[in-house]
């Protein structure tokens, strides 16, 4: 008996000592990497969902119910290990005028009104933890990795082309390097297929977004839609210049230049229209660095200078940088986003710490346990799904 007690005591002591805490930072990631910490709360949403209104957007009870299902599906498919999980659901960010924001910032925020009707759910994995008075793990700070499932998500998988966008029309590019002829650069190629990402989700449109392209952390993105046809359309060079001409005086109010320079911008725009008149119906494709066009860019677009559709490097070599089509959501799809049938689903997760065990475990769990096919068939399949969601395998191993 004494021997058993001694072994038990030593095991507890070793486990306790292994959890290394640093003041103000939390337990080191390595010291808690193998602990199945789990969720703050497991949700099953027993009561019927209620609809919700935010500003001028109305979310039906069914849409809220889908969001609640997303939470449950994620929690059934993943057991947080080396981190503490939290979950919830949300809807579109509603644009608001801010007295502390710049005119430019407020103008770009207004474009959020043109985004599709979106609703979804998140899993938030806190990696820096401490213990409360009861010895339970709680967040040390707000640093976290995320896994999200969203209906009609666009804002966080694309880069806006703000100069031609408005509160009525949202123009954007999707940084899908996997579908680009140039592909990923050498440093991103391996990350783009981490743990055979491409193999697991090959039935659906999917791609990897490197860090700092859209958000600070790198993202893995899977997009589902009916027959894998996304309801986006490529715009032409002609539409770009037509919209730019409409927006020119609006941006003069937001980021004003002198009357002389505004006149110069107008003349340069007219010159560019003439330059590209034989390509008027060609697809408008730009470098990712060109998405944030400003009025000053038209002031500077003098003959001999690089313009938005040029793709030359510093040595004047053509076509060295990946370019992406400018897109917009098809009108009919934009309207249908408000119905109870999602037009597309986005499943995405972050890998801000790809070498950390907790983040690898999240990535592996989604690929090995999450039932992508069930989700597709639930919303876009030919036959109605009657059975409840089940992960491909239990994340607990039971």
Short mmCIF file of C-alpha atoms in Angstrom, two decimals, residues 25-369:
data_model
loop_
_atom_site.label_atom_id
_atom_site.label_comp_id
_atom_site.label_asym_id
_atom_site.label_seq_id
_atom_site.Cartn_x
_atom_site.Cartn_y
_atom_site.Cartn_z
CA UNK A 25 2.49 34.89 -19.48
CA UNK A 26 0.85 31.66 -18.35
CA UNK A 27 1.84 28.03 -18.42
CA UNK A 28 4.46 27.29 -21.03
CA UNK A 29 2.91 25.61 -24.04
CA UNK A 30 5.27 22.64 -23.80
CA UNK A 31 4.37 21.93 -20.18
CA UNK A 32 0.63 21.53 -20.88
CA UNK A 33 0.88 20.19 -24.45
CA UNK A 34 -0.32 16.65 -23.58
CA UNK A 35 -3.21 17.63 -21.31
CA UNK A 36 -6.77 17.22 -22.64
CA UNK A 37 -7.99 20.49 -21.18
CA UNK A 38 -11.27 20.54 -23.09
CA UNK A 39 -14.02 23.16 -23.37
CA UNK A 40 -15.16 25.88 -20.98
CA UNK A 41 -18.70 24.75 -21.75
CA UNK A 42 -20.27 22.10 -23.99
CA UNK A 43 -23.34 23.39 -25.86
CA UNK A 44 -26.37 21.39 -26.96
CA UNK A 45 -28.94 24.22 -27.39
CA UNK A 46 -32.05 22.41 -26.11
CA UNK A 47 -34.47 25.29 -26.67
CA UNK A 48 -35.69 26.31 -30.16
CA UNK A 49 -33.66 29.18 -31.68
CA UNK A 50 -35.12 32.66 -31.97
CA UNK A 51 -34.58 35.10 -34.81
CA UNK A 52 -32.50 38.24 -34.39
CA UNK A 53 -32.36 41.73 -35.88
CA UNK A 54 -29.17 43.78 -36.11
CA UNK A 55 -29.59 47.23 -37.64
CA UNK A 56 -31.31 46.56 -40.99
CA UNK A 57 -30.32 42.88 -41.14
CA UNK A 58 -32.82 40.24 -40.07
CA UNK A 59 -31.56 36.77 -39.16
CA UNK A 60 -34.22 34.08 -39.11
CA UNK A 61 -34.63 31.49 -36.39
CA UNK A 62 -33.40 28.87 -38.86
CA UNK A 63 -30.22 30.85 -39.57
CA UNK A 64 -29.54 31.19 -35.84
CA UNK A 65 -30.26 27.48 -35.53
CA UNK A 66 -27.67 26.68 -38.19
CA UNK A 67 -25.12 28.75 -36.24
CA UNK A 68 -25.90 26.77 -33.09
CA UNK A 69 -25.47 23.52 -35.02
CA UNK A 70 -22.07 24.70 -36.22
CA UNK A 71 -21.00 25.11 -32.58
CA UNK A 72 -22.16 21.60 -31.73
CA UNK A 73 -20.48 20.05 -34.77
CA UNK A 74 -17.14 21.63 -33.92
CA UNK A 75 -17.31 20.56 -30.28
CA UNK A 76 -18.23 17.00 -31.28
CA UNK A 77 -15.26 16.84 -33.65
CA UNK A 78 -12.45 18.30 -31.55
CA UNK A 79 -11.17 18.00 -27.98
CA UNK A 80 -8.88 20.92 -27.09
CA UNK A 81 -5.50 19.59 -26.06
CA UNK A 82 -2.86 21.87 -24.62
CA UNK A 83 -5.34 24.76 -24.82
CA UNK A 84 -8.77 25.78 -23.47
CA UNK A 85 -11.72 25.87 -25.87
CA UNK A 86 -14.60 28.32 -25.97
CA UNK A 87 -17.37 28.58 -28.55
CA UNK A 88 -20.20 30.83 -29.71
CA UNK A 89 -21.97 32.21 -32.75
CA UNK A 90 -22.34 35.59 -34.44
CA UNK A 91 -23.59 37.53 -37.45
CA UNK A 92 -22.33 40.29 -39.77
CA UNK A 93 -20.38 43.15 -38.30
CA UNK A 94 -22.66 46.18 -38.65
CA UNK A 95 -20.83 49.28 -39.96
CA UNK A 96 -20.88 52.22 -37.59
CA UNK A 97 -19.59 55.75 -37.96
CA UNK A 98 -16.78 56.45 -35.49
CA UNK A 99 -15.89 59.95 -34.38
CA UNK A 100 -12.32 58.82 -33.67
CA UNK A 101 -11.86 57.11 -37.03
CA UNK A 102 -10.49 58.87 -40.10
CA UNK A 103 -12.68 59.82 -43.05
CA UNK A 104 -10.93 57.06 -44.98
CA UNK A 105 -11.54 54.50 -42.21
CA UNK A 106 -15.22 55.40 -41.95
CA UNK A 107 -15.64 55.28 -45.73
CA UNK A 108 -14.15 51.78 -45.93
CA UNK A 109 -16.26 50.65 -42.97
CA UNK A 110 -19.39 51.75 -44.82
CA UNK A 111 -18.57 49.18 -47.51
CA UNK A 112 -19.37 46.45 -44.98
CA UNK A 113 -23.02 47.22 -45.67
CA UNK A 114 -22.57 45.67 -49.12
CA UNK A 115 -21.28 42.36 -47.74
CA UNK A 116 -23.55 39.30 -48.04
CA UNK A 117 -25.87 38.25 -45.24
CA UNK A 118 -23.49 36.20 -43.03
CA UNK A 119 -23.92 34.12 -39.90
CA UNK A 120 -21.66 31.55 -38.33
CA UNK A 121 -19.93 30.08 -35.31
CA UNK A 122 -16.47 30.10 -33.78
CA UNK A 123 -14.32 27.92 -31.62
CA UNK A 124 -11.72 29.93 -29.76
CA UNK A 125 -8.70 28.10 -28.37
CA UNK A 126 -6.87 29.98 -25.62
CA UNK A 127 -3.27 28.85 -25.50
CA UNK A 128 -1.85 30.94 -22.64
CA UNK A 129 -3.49 29.74 -19.44
CA UNK A 130 -3.39 30.10 -15.68
CA UNK A 131 -5.38 28.43 -12.90
CA UNK A 132 -8.16 29.98 -10.87
CA UNK A 133 -8.76 29.54 -7.14
CA UNK A 134 -10.37 26.16 -7.75
CA UNK A 135 -7.40 24.86 -9.72
CA UNK A 136 -9.17 25.05 -13.09
CA UNK A 137 -7.47 26.27 -16.23
CA UNK A 138 -8.68 29.73 -17.33
CA UNK A 139 -7.35 32.15 -19.98
CA UNK A 140 -4.31 34.21 -19.01
CA UNK A 141 -5.04 36.64 -21.86
CA UNK A 142 -7.02 36.85 -25.09
CA UNK A 143 -4.46 35.26 -27.42
CA UNK A 144 -6.17 32.40 -29.22
CA UNK A 145 -6.40 30.22 -32.32
CA UNK A 146 -9.76 30.04 -34.11
CA UNK A 147 -11.88 27.58 -36.04
CA UNK A 148 -14.97 28.96 -37.77
CA UNK A 149 -17.89 27.72 -39.84
CA UNK A 150 -19.77 30.52 -41.63
CA UNK A 151 -22.57 30.89 -44.13
CA UNK A 152 -21.80 33.39 -46.90
CA UNK A 153 -18.51 34.57 -45.39
CA UNK A 154 -16.54 36.89 -47.66
CA UNK A 155 -14.89 39.63 -45.62
CA UNK A 156 -12.23 37.45 -43.97
CA UNK A 157 -11.22 35.36 -46.96
CA UNK A 158 -10.81 38.24 -49.40
CA UNK A 159 -9.14 41.61 -49.84
CA UNK A 160 -11.45 44.51 -50.71
CA UNK A 161 -10.84 46.73 -53.71
CA UNK A 162 -12.06 49.74 -51.77
CA UNK A 163 -11.67 52.46 -54.40
CA UNK A 164 -14.44 51.06 -56.59
CA UNK A 165 -16.51 49.60 -53.71
CA UNK A 166 -19.42 51.33 -51.99
CA UNK A 167 -22.20 50.60 -49.51
CA UNK A 168 -24.06 49.03 -52.45
CA UNK A 169 -21.35 46.97 -54.16
CA UNK A 170 -18.38 45.11 -52.73
CA UNK A 171 -15.47 44.36 -55.04
CA UNK A 172 -12.73 41.99 -53.87
CA UNK A 173 -9.93 39.59 -54.71
CA UNK A 174 -9.48 36.14 -53.17
CA UNK A 175 -5.81 35.28 -52.57
CA UNK A 176 -6.11 31.69 -53.77
CA UNK A 177 -2.52 30.96 -54.73
CA UNK A 178 -3.34 27.27 -55.25
CA UNK A 179 -5.44 28.16 -58.32
CA UNK A 180 -2.95 30.74 -59.56
CA UNK A 181 -0.51 29.86 -62.34
CA UNK A 182 2.36 31.25 -60.25
CA UNK A 183 1.36 29.23 -57.18
CA UNK A 184 2.84 29.75 -53.73
CA UNK A 185 6.33 31.03 -53.17
CA UNK A 186 8.89 28.57 -51.79
CA UNK A 187 8.40 29.58 -48.16
CA UNK A 188 4.63 29.02 -48.30
CA UNK A 189 4.53 25.88 -50.44
CA UNK A 190 5.11 23.41 -47.59
CA UNK A 191 2.72 25.19 -45.24
CA UNK A 192 0.00 25.13 -47.90
CA UNK A 193 -0.22 21.34 -47.61
CA UNK A 194 0.46 20.87 -43.91
CA UNK A 195 -0.36 17.28 -42.85
CA UNK A 196 -1.77 16.58 -46.33
CA UNK A 197 -4.40 19.32 -46.11
CA UNK A 198 -5.04 19.07 -49.85
CA UNK A 199 -5.76 15.33 -49.71
CA UNK A 200 -8.34 15.57 -46.94
CA UNK A 201 -10.41 18.35 -48.53
CA UNK A 202 -9.79 17.68 -52.23
CA UNK A 203 -13.55 17.36 -52.93
CA UNK A 204 -14.03 21.05 -52.16
CA UNK A 205 -12.49 24.36 -53.10
CA UNK A 206 -9.71 24.93 -50.61
CA UNK A 207 -6.59 27.01 -50.20
CA UNK A 208 -4.07 28.30 -47.72
CA UNK A 209 -3.73 32.01 -46.96
CA UNK A 210 -0.22 32.96 -45.77
CA UNK A 211 0.14 35.26 -42.74
CA UNK A 212 -0.32 39.02 -43.18
CA UNK A 213 -2.15 38.59 -46.50
CA UNK A 214 -5.57 39.13 -44.93
CA UNK A 215 -5.10 38.60 -41.20
CA UNK A 216 -2.04 38.33 -38.99
CA UNK A 217 -2.29 34.55 -38.71
CA UNK A 218 -2.18 32.11 -41.59
CA UNK A 219 -5.47 30.43 -42.45
CA UNK A 220 -6.67 27.20 -43.99
CA UNK A 221 -9.88 27.72 -45.95
CA UNK A 222 -12.45 25.27 -47.30
CA UNK A 223 -15.40 26.64 -49.30
CA UNK A 224 -18.51 24.59 -50.07
CA UNK A 225 -21.17 25.55 -52.59
CA UNK A 226 -23.73 23.82 -54.79
CA UNK A 227 -21.82 21.68 -57.31
CA UNK A 228 -18.68 23.52 -56.14
CA UNK A 229 -19.69 26.56 -58.24
CA UNK A 230 -19.07 29.78 -56.35
CA UNK A 231 -21.58 32.59 -57.08
CA UNK A 232 -18.89 35.15 -57.86
CA UNK A 233 -18.25 36.83 -61.18
CA UNK A 234 -15.09 38.36 -62.58
CA UNK A 235 -15.35 41.98 -63.59
CA UNK A 236 -13.85 43.46 -66.74
CA UNK A 237 -11.30 46.20 -67.10
CA UNK A 238 -14.11 48.30 -68.53
CA UNK A 239 -16.25 47.87 -65.41
CA UNK A 240 -13.28 48.77 -63.24
CA UNK A 241 -12.69 52.07 -65.03
CA UNK A 242 -16.43 52.85 -65.16
CA UNK A 243 -16.67 52.40 -61.40
CA UNK A 244 -13.44 54.30 -60.79
CA UNK A 245 -14.77 57.26 -62.76
CA UNK A 246 -17.94 57.29 -60.62
CA UNK A 247 -15.94 57.06 -57.42
CA UNK A 248 -13.31 59.67 -58.24
CA UNK A 249 -15.31 62.69 -56.91
CA UNK A 250 -16.41 60.70 -53.85
CA UNK A 251 -12.81 59.97 -52.89
CA UNK A 252 -11.93 63.61 -53.45
CA UNK A 253 -14.20 64.34 -50.46
CA UNK A 254 -12.64 61.57 -48.37
CA UNK A 255 -8.92 61.93 -49.17
CA UNK A 256 -8.83 65.32 -50.94
CA UNK A 257 -6.01 66.46 -53.15
CA UNK A 258 -5.52 69.93 -54.62
CA UNK A 259 -7.82 71.05 -57.45
CA UNK A 260 -4.84 70.85 -59.78
CA UNK A 261 -4.05 67.26 -58.78
CA UNK A 262 -7.70 66.22 -58.97
CA UNK A 263 -7.82 67.51 -62.53
CA UNK A 264 -4.60 65.59 -63.22
CA UNK A 265 -6.18 62.42 -61.77
CA UNK A 266 -9.15 62.84 -64.12
CA UNK A 267 -6.87 63.29 -67.13
CA UNK A 268 -4.78 60.26 -66.14
CA UNK A 269 -7.93 58.16 -65.76
CA UNK A 270 -9.03 59.22 -69.25
CA UNK A 271 -5.57 58.28 -70.57
CA UNK A 272 -5.76 54.84 -68.92
CA UNK A 273 -9.20 54.24 -70.44
CA UNK A 274 -7.71 54.99 -73.84
CA UNK A 275 -4.66 52.79 -73.13
CA UNK A 276 -6.83 49.78 -72.27
CA UNK A 277 -9.71 50.31 -74.72
CA UNK A 278 -8.71 47.23 -76.73
CA UNK A 279 -8.76 45.21 -73.50
CA UNK A 280 -12.04 46.72 -72.25
CA UNK A 281 -13.76 43.33 -72.01
CA UNK A 282 -10.78 41.46 -70.59
CA UNK A 283 -10.89 40.26 -66.98
CA UNK A 284 -9.54 42.86 -64.56
CA UNK A 285 -6.63 41.22 -62.73
CA UNK A 286 -4.38 42.90 -60.19
CA UNK A 287 -1.52 42.16 -57.82
CA UNK A 288 -2.52 41.76 -54.17
CA UNK A 289 -0.48 44.85 -53.36
CA UNK A 290 -2.69 46.86 -55.74
CA UNK A 291 -6.02 46.22 -53.99
CA UNK A 292 -5.88 49.39 -51.91
CA UNK A 293 -5.94 51.93 -54.72
CA UNK A 294 -6.15 55.55 -53.63
CA UNK A 295 -6.96 58.80 -55.40
CA UNK A 296 -3.26 59.64 -55.26
CA UNK A 297 -2.57 56.58 -57.46
CA UNK A 298 -4.51 58.26 -60.27
CA UNK A 299 -2.63 61.50 -59.65
CA UNK A 300 0.60 59.54 -60.08
CA UNK A 301 -0.58 57.51 -63.10
CA UNK A 302 1.28 59.63 -65.60
CA UNK A 303 2.46 58.17 -68.88
CA UNK A 304 5.56 56.07 -68.29
CA UNK A 305 4.63 55.29 -64.68
CA UNK A 306 3.35 51.89 -63.53
CA UNK A 307 -0.44 51.65 -63.35
CA UNK A 308 -2.78 49.23 -61.60
CA UNK A 309 -2.87 46.66 -64.44
CA UNK A 310 0.87 46.67 -65.07
CA UNK A 311 2.66 43.60 -63.74
CA UNK A 312 6.32 44.41 -64.04
CA UNK A 313 9.09 43.99 -61.49
CA UNK A 314 11.81 46.53 -60.70
CA UNK A 315 13.76 45.24 -63.70
CA UNK A 316 10.78 45.88 -66.00
CA UNK A 317 10.22 42.16 -66.45
CA UNK A 318 6.58 41.31 -67.18
CA UNK A 319 4.44 38.76 -65.29
CA UNK A 320 6.70 37.89 -62.38
CA UNK A 321 4.08 38.45 -59.65
CA UNK A 322 0.82 36.52 -59.15
CA UNK A 323 -2.27 38.45 -60.21
CA UNK A 324 -5.86 37.76 -59.17
CA UNK A 325 -9.21 38.63 -60.78
CA UNK A 326 -11.36 41.33 -59.22
CA UNK A 327 -14.65 39.73 -58.24
CA UNK A 328 -18.13 40.62 -57.08
CA UNK A 329 -21.02 38.49 -55.80
CA UNK A 330 -23.69 37.77 -58.41
CA UNK A 331 -26.81 39.86 -57.77
CA UNK A 332 -29.17 36.92 -57.50
CA UNK A 333 -26.86 35.12 -55.06
CA UNK A 334 -26.51 38.27 -52.95
CA UNK A 335 -30.29 38.38 -52.56
CA UNK A 336 -30.51 34.63 -51.85
CA UNK A 337 -27.99 34.97 -49.03
CA UNK A 338 -30.82 36.46 -46.97
CA UNK A 339 -32.87 33.27 -47.30
CA UNK A 340 -32.48 30.18 -45.13
CA UNK A 341 -30.36 28.47 -47.80
CA UNK A 342 -26.67 29.45 -47.56
CA UNK A 343 -25.15 30.22 -50.96
CA UNK A 344 -21.76 29.02 -49.79
CA UNK A 345 -20.17 27.81 -46.55
CA UNK A 346 -16.69 28.72 -45.36
CA UNK A 347 -14.82 26.47 -42.94
CA UNK A 348 -11.57 28.08 -41.88
CA UNK A 349 -9.04 27.85 -39.09
CA UNK A 350 -5.91 29.69 -38.04
CA UNK A 351 -2.39 28.38 -37.56
CA UNK A 352 -0.72 31.30 -35.87
CA UNK A 353 1.70 28.96 -34.06
CA UNK A 354 2.22 26.10 -36.54
CA UNK A 355 5.07 24.57 -34.53
CA UNK A 356 3.09 24.45 -31.28
CA UNK A 357 1.54 21.10 -30.33
CA UNK A 358 -1.89 22.58 -29.54
CA UNK A 359 -2.16 24.17 -33.00
CA UNK A 360 -1.00 21.02 -34.78
CA UNK A 361 -3.57 19.02 -32.82
CA UNK A 362 -6.33 21.43 -33.90
CA UNK A 363 -5.29 21.09 -37.56
CA UNK A 364 -5.06 17.29 -37.33
CA UNK A 365 -8.40 17.00 -35.54
CA UNK A 366 -10.27 19.01 -38.16
CA UNK A 367 -8.79 16.97 -40.99
CA UNK A 368 -9.25 13.59 -39.30
CA UNK A 369 -12.49 13.98 -37.36
#
